[in-house]
């Protein structure tokens, strides 16, 4: 007897597969197809897809110090071009609308790391004083 998985689990697996595929294809496009010098330092960190697979949030960061607003505007202008490229390589009924979001997790991680380093330094000075 075959057990059936609940629809939510199947949907989550489908969302994850579609998100991974979009992430992989977009990363390839940024390497080969996008020739805008403002976007050379952009790194895609994650993609999430809505339950109906019609919207995808593409999280990005950049390696160099760049103007966030300029990059966001450039990505927004490139959205339709990237959707056209996606339509050629993925077989979905609807190509998801792409929404680019700046990923702050790396910055938050660095802030937490600095705080932890500060705590360990202050703890050492307290321990040495005793």
PDB file of C-alpha atoms in Angstrom:
ATOM      1  CA  UNK A   1       0.000   0.000   0.000  1.00  0.00           C
ATOM      2  CA  UNK A   2       1.373   3.388  -1.012  1.00  0.00           C
ATOM      3  CA  UNK A   3       1.040   6.210   1.468  1.00  0.00           C
ATOM      4  CA  UNK A   4       0.008   9.534   0.038  1.00  0.00           C
ATOM      5  CA  UNK A   5       1.749  12.651   1.237  1.00  0.00           C
ATOM      6  CA  UNK A   6      -0.411  15.578   2.271  1.00  0.00           C
ATOM      7  CA  UNK A   7      -0.853  18.190  -0.445  1.00  0.00           C
ATOM      8  CA  UNK A   8       0.994  20.800   1.610  1.00  0.00           C
ATOM      9  CA  UNK A   9       4.128  18.657   1.712  1.00  0.00           C
ATOM     10  CA  UNK A  10       3.971  18.056  -2.027  1.00  0.00           C
ATOM     11  CA  UNK A  11       3.396  21.744  -2.645  1.00  0.00           C
ATOM     12  CA  UNK A  12       6.344  22.661  -0.432  1.00  0.00           C
ATOM     13  CA  UNK A  13       8.537  20.212  -2.335  1.00  0.00           C
ATOM     14  CA  UNK A  14       7.335  21.659  -5.632  1.00  0.00           C
ATOM     15  CA  UNK A  15       7.966  25.202  -4.412  1.00  0.00           C
ATOM     16  CA  UNK A  16      11.459  24.240  -3.280  1.00  0.00           C
ATOM     17  CA  UNK A  17      12.256  22.567  -6.609  1.00  0.00           C
ATOM     18  CA  UNK A  18      10.975  25.520  -8.631  1.00  0.00           C
ATOM     19  CA  UNK A  19      12.824  27.988  -6.391  1.00  0.00           C
ATOM     20  CA  UNK A  20      16.069  26.017  -6.735  1.00  0.00           C
ATOM     21  CA  UNK A  21      15.653  25.846 -10.508  1.00  0.00           C
ATOM     22  CA  UNK A  22      14.994  29.589 -10.776  1.00  0.00           C
ATOM     23  CA  UNK A  23      17.974  30.325  -8.521  1.00  0.00           C
ATOM     24  CA  UNK A  24      20.262  28.139 -10.631  1.00  0.00           C
ATOM     25  CA  UNK A  25      19.084  29.588 -13.957  1.00  0.00           C
ATOM     26  CA  UNK A  26      19.186  33.223 -12.798  1.00  0.00           C
ATOM     27  CA  UNK A  27      22.692  32.769 -11.406  1.00  0.00           C
ATOM     28  CA  UNK A  28      23.751  31.447 -14.802  1.00  0.00           C
ATOM     29  CA  UNK A  29      22.106  34.402 -16.541  1.00  0.00           C
ATOM     30  CA  UNK A  30      23.975  36.840 -14.317  1.00  0.00           C
ATOM     31  CA  UNK A  31      27.243  35.185 -15.360  1.00  0.00           C
ATOM     32  CA  UNK A  32      26.558  34.863 -19.101  1.00  0.00           C
ATOM     33  CA  UNK A  33      23.627  36.992 -20.274  1.00  0.00           C
ATOM     34  CA  UNK A  34      23.591  40.159 -18.170  1.00  0.00           C
ATOM     35  CA  UNK A  35      26.217  42.583 -19.426  1.00  0.00           C
ATOM     36  CA  UNK A  36      25.433  45.566 -17.200  1.00  0.00           C
ATOM     37  CA  UNK A  37      28.600  46.490 -15.259  1.00  0.00           C
ATOM     38  CA  UNK A  38      26.502  47.637 -12.293  1.00  0.00           C
ATOM     39  CA  UNK A  39      25.347  44.053 -11.798  1.00  0.00           C
ATOM     40  CA  UNK A  40      28.704  42.253 -11.998  1.00  0.00           C
ATOM     41  CA  UNK A  41      29.112  42.244  -8.208  1.00  0.00           C
ATOM     42  CA  UNK A  42      25.549  41.011  -7.537  1.00  0.00           C
ATOM     43  CA  UNK A  43      25.298  37.574  -5.928  1.00  0.00           C
ATOM     44  CA  UNK A  44      21.971  35.766  -5.642  1.00  0.00           C
ATOM     45  CA  UNK A  45      21.611  34.270  -2.176  1.00  0.00           C
ATOM     46  CA  UNK A  46      18.158  32.655  -2.242  1.00  0.00           C
ATOM     47  CA  UNK A  47      14.866  32.384  -4.102  1.00  0.00           C
ATOM     48  CA  UNK A  48      11.453  31.760  -2.581  1.00  0.00           C
ATOM     49  CA  UNK A  49       8.320  31.033  -4.587  1.00  0.00           C
ATOM     50  CA  UNK A  50       4.686  31.700  -3.676  1.00  0.00           C
ATOM     51  CA  UNK A  51       2.305  28.780  -3.259  1.00  0.00           C
ATOM     52  CA  UNK A  52       0.712  29.408  -6.678  1.00  0.00           C
ATOM     53  CA  UNK A  53       4.194  29.625  -8.291  1.00  0.00           C
ATOM     54  CA  UNK A  54       3.343  32.978  -9.867  1.00  0.00           C
ATOM     55  CA  UNK A  55       5.691  35.141  -7.764  1.00  0.00           C
ATOM     56  CA  UNK A  56       9.317  34.623  -6.853  1.00  0.00           C
ATOM     57  CA  UNK A  57      11.341  36.659  -4.387  1.00  0.00           C
ATOM     58  CA  UNK A  58      14.967  36.744  -5.430  1.00  0.00           C
ATOM     59  CA  UNK A  59      17.295  37.687  -2.580  1.00  0.00           C
ATOM     60  CA  UNK A  60      20.623  39.213  -3.498  1.00  0.00           C
ATOM     61  CA  UNK A  61      23.673  40.859  -2.038  1.00  0.00           C
ATOM     62  CA  UNK A  62      26.796  42.310  -3.607  1.00  0.00           C
ATOM     63  CA  UNK A  63      30.472  41.792  -3.017  1.00  0.00           C
ATOM     64  CA  UNK A  64      31.722  45.339  -3.463  1.00  0.00           C
ATOM     65  CA  UNK A  65      30.526  48.584  -1.955  1.00  0.00           C
ATOM     66  CA  UNK A  66      27.823  49.679  -4.336  1.00  0.00           C
ATOM     67  CA  UNK A  67      24.843  51.987  -4.251  1.00  0.00           C
ATOM     68  CA  UNK A  68      21.927  49.819  -3.128  1.00  0.00           C
ATOM     69  CA  UNK A  69      19.266  52.021  -4.741  1.00  0.00           C
ATOM     70  CA  UNK A  70      21.060  52.047  -8.087  1.00  0.00           C
ATOM     71  CA  UNK A  71      21.390  48.266  -8.101  1.00  0.00           C
ATOM     72  CA  UNK A  72      17.754  47.820  -7.052  1.00  0.00           C
ATOM     73  CA  UNK A  73      16.581  50.076  -9.894  1.00  0.00           C
ATOM     74  CA  UNK A  74      18.779  48.231 -12.381  1.00  0.00           C
ATOM     75  CA  UNK A  75      17.440  44.856 -11.242  1.00  0.00           C
ATOM     76  CA  UNK A  76      13.867  46.109 -11.466  1.00  0.00           C
ATOM     77  CA  UNK A  77      14.502  47.284 -15.031  1.00  0.00           C
ATOM     78  CA  UNK A  78      16.008  43.904 -15.934  1.00  0.00           C
ATOM     79  CA  UNK A  79      13.064  41.931 -14.526  1.00  0.00           C
ATOM     80  CA  UNK A  80      11.191  41.489 -17.812  1.00  0.00           C
ATOM     81  CA  UNK A  81      14.367  40.524 -19.666  1.00  0.00           C
ATOM     82  CA  UNK A  82      15.195  37.924 -17.011  1.00  0.00           C
ATOM     83  CA  UNK A  83      11.636  36.563 -17.132  1.00  0.00           C
ATOM     84  CA  UNK A  84      11.943  36.151 -20.912  1.00  0.00           C
ATOM     85  CA  UNK A  85      15.193  34.257 -20.455  1.00  0.00           C
ATOM     86  CA  UNK A  86      13.567  32.069 -17.797  1.00  0.00           C
ATOM     87  CA  UNK A  87      10.612  31.343 -20.084  1.00  0.00           C
ATOM     88  CA  UNK A  88      13.010  29.860 -22.630  1.00  0.00           C
ATOM     89  CA  UNK A  89      14.638  27.414 -20.218  1.00  0.00           C
ATOM     90  CA  UNK A  90      12.017  26.369 -17.647  1.00  0.00           C
ATOM     91  CA  UNK A  91       8.835  24.516 -18.420  1.00  0.00           C
ATOM     92  CA  UNK A  92       6.154  26.095 -16.252  1.00  0.00           C
ATOM     93  CA  UNK A  93       2.664  27.209 -17.107  1.00  0.00           C
ATOM     94  CA  UNK A  94       3.453  30.664 -15.737  1.00  0.00           C
ATOM     95  CA  UNK A  95       6.877  32.212 -15.491  1.00  0.00           C
ATOM     96  CA  UNK A  96       6.938  33.755 -12.022  1.00  0.00           C
ATOM     97  CA  UNK A  97       7.006  37.507 -11.576  1.00  0.00           C
ATOM     98  CA  UNK A  98      10.411  38.336 -10.110  1.00  0.00           C
ATOM     99  CA  UNK A  99      10.711  40.586  -7.088  1.00  0.00           C
ATOM    100  CA  UNK A 100      14.292  41.429  -6.128  1.00  0.00           C
ATOM    101  CA  UNK A 101      14.967  41.932  -2.405  1.00  0.00           C
ATOM    102  CA  UNK A 102      18.249  42.929  -0.811  1.00  0.00           C
ATOM    103  CA  UNK A 103      19.412  40.202   1.573  1.00  0.00           C
ATOM    104  CA  UNK A 104      20.485  41.698   4.891  1.00  0.00           C
ATOM    105  CA  UNK A 105      21.324  38.371   6.542  1.00  0.00           C
ATOM    106  CA  UNK A 106      25.058  38.698   5.849  1.00  0.00           C
ATOM    107  CA  UNK A 107      25.162  42.155   7.429  1.00  0.00           C
ATOM    108  CA  UNK A 108      23.167  40.936  10.425  1.00  0.00           C
ATOM    109  CA  UNK A 109      25.512  37.964  10.763  1.00  0.00           C
ATOM    110  CA  UNK A 110      28.523  40.285  10.759  1.00  0.00           C
ATOM    111  CA  UNK A 111      26.893  42.494  13.410  1.00  0.00           C
ATOM    112  CA  UNK A 112      26.196  39.484  15.616  1.00  0.00           C
ATOM    113  CA  UNK A 113      29.759  38.260  15.120  1.00  0.00           C
ATOM    114  CA  UNK A 114      31.116  41.673  16.166  1.00  0.00           C
ATOM    115  CA  UNK A 115      28.888  41.639  19.246  1.00  0.00           C
ATOM    116  CA  UNK A 116      30.065  38.147  20.178  1.00  0.00           C
ATOM    117  CA  UNK A 117      33.699  39.133  19.673  1.00  0.00           C
ATOM    118  CA  UNK A 118      33.105  42.167  21.885  1.00  0.00           C
ATOM    119  CA  UNK A 119      31.565  39.960  24.567  1.00  0.00           C
ATOM    120  CA  UNK A 120      34.459  37.523  24.517  1.00  0.00           C
ATOM    121  CA  UNK A 121      36.950  40.408  24.734  1.00  0.00           C
ATOM    122  CA  UNK A 122      35.123  42.002  27.661  1.00  0.00           C
ATOM    123  CA  UNK A 123      34.795  38.611  29.367  1.00  0.00           C
ATOM    124  CA  UNK A 124      38.558  38.067  29.040  1.00  0.00           C
ATOM    125  CA  UNK A 125      39.290  41.458  30.592  1.00  0.00           C
ATOM    126  CA  UNK A 126      36.900  40.705  33.455  1.00  0.00           C
ATOM    127  CA  UNK A 127      38.469  37.261  33.995  1.00  0.00           C
ATOM    128  CA  UNK A 128      41.977  38.739  33.935  1.00  0.00           C
ATOM    129  CA  UNK A 129      40.959  41.397  36.464  1.00  0.00           C
ATOM    130  CA  UNK A 130      39.802  38.770  38.949  1.00  0.00           C
TER     131      UNK A 130
END
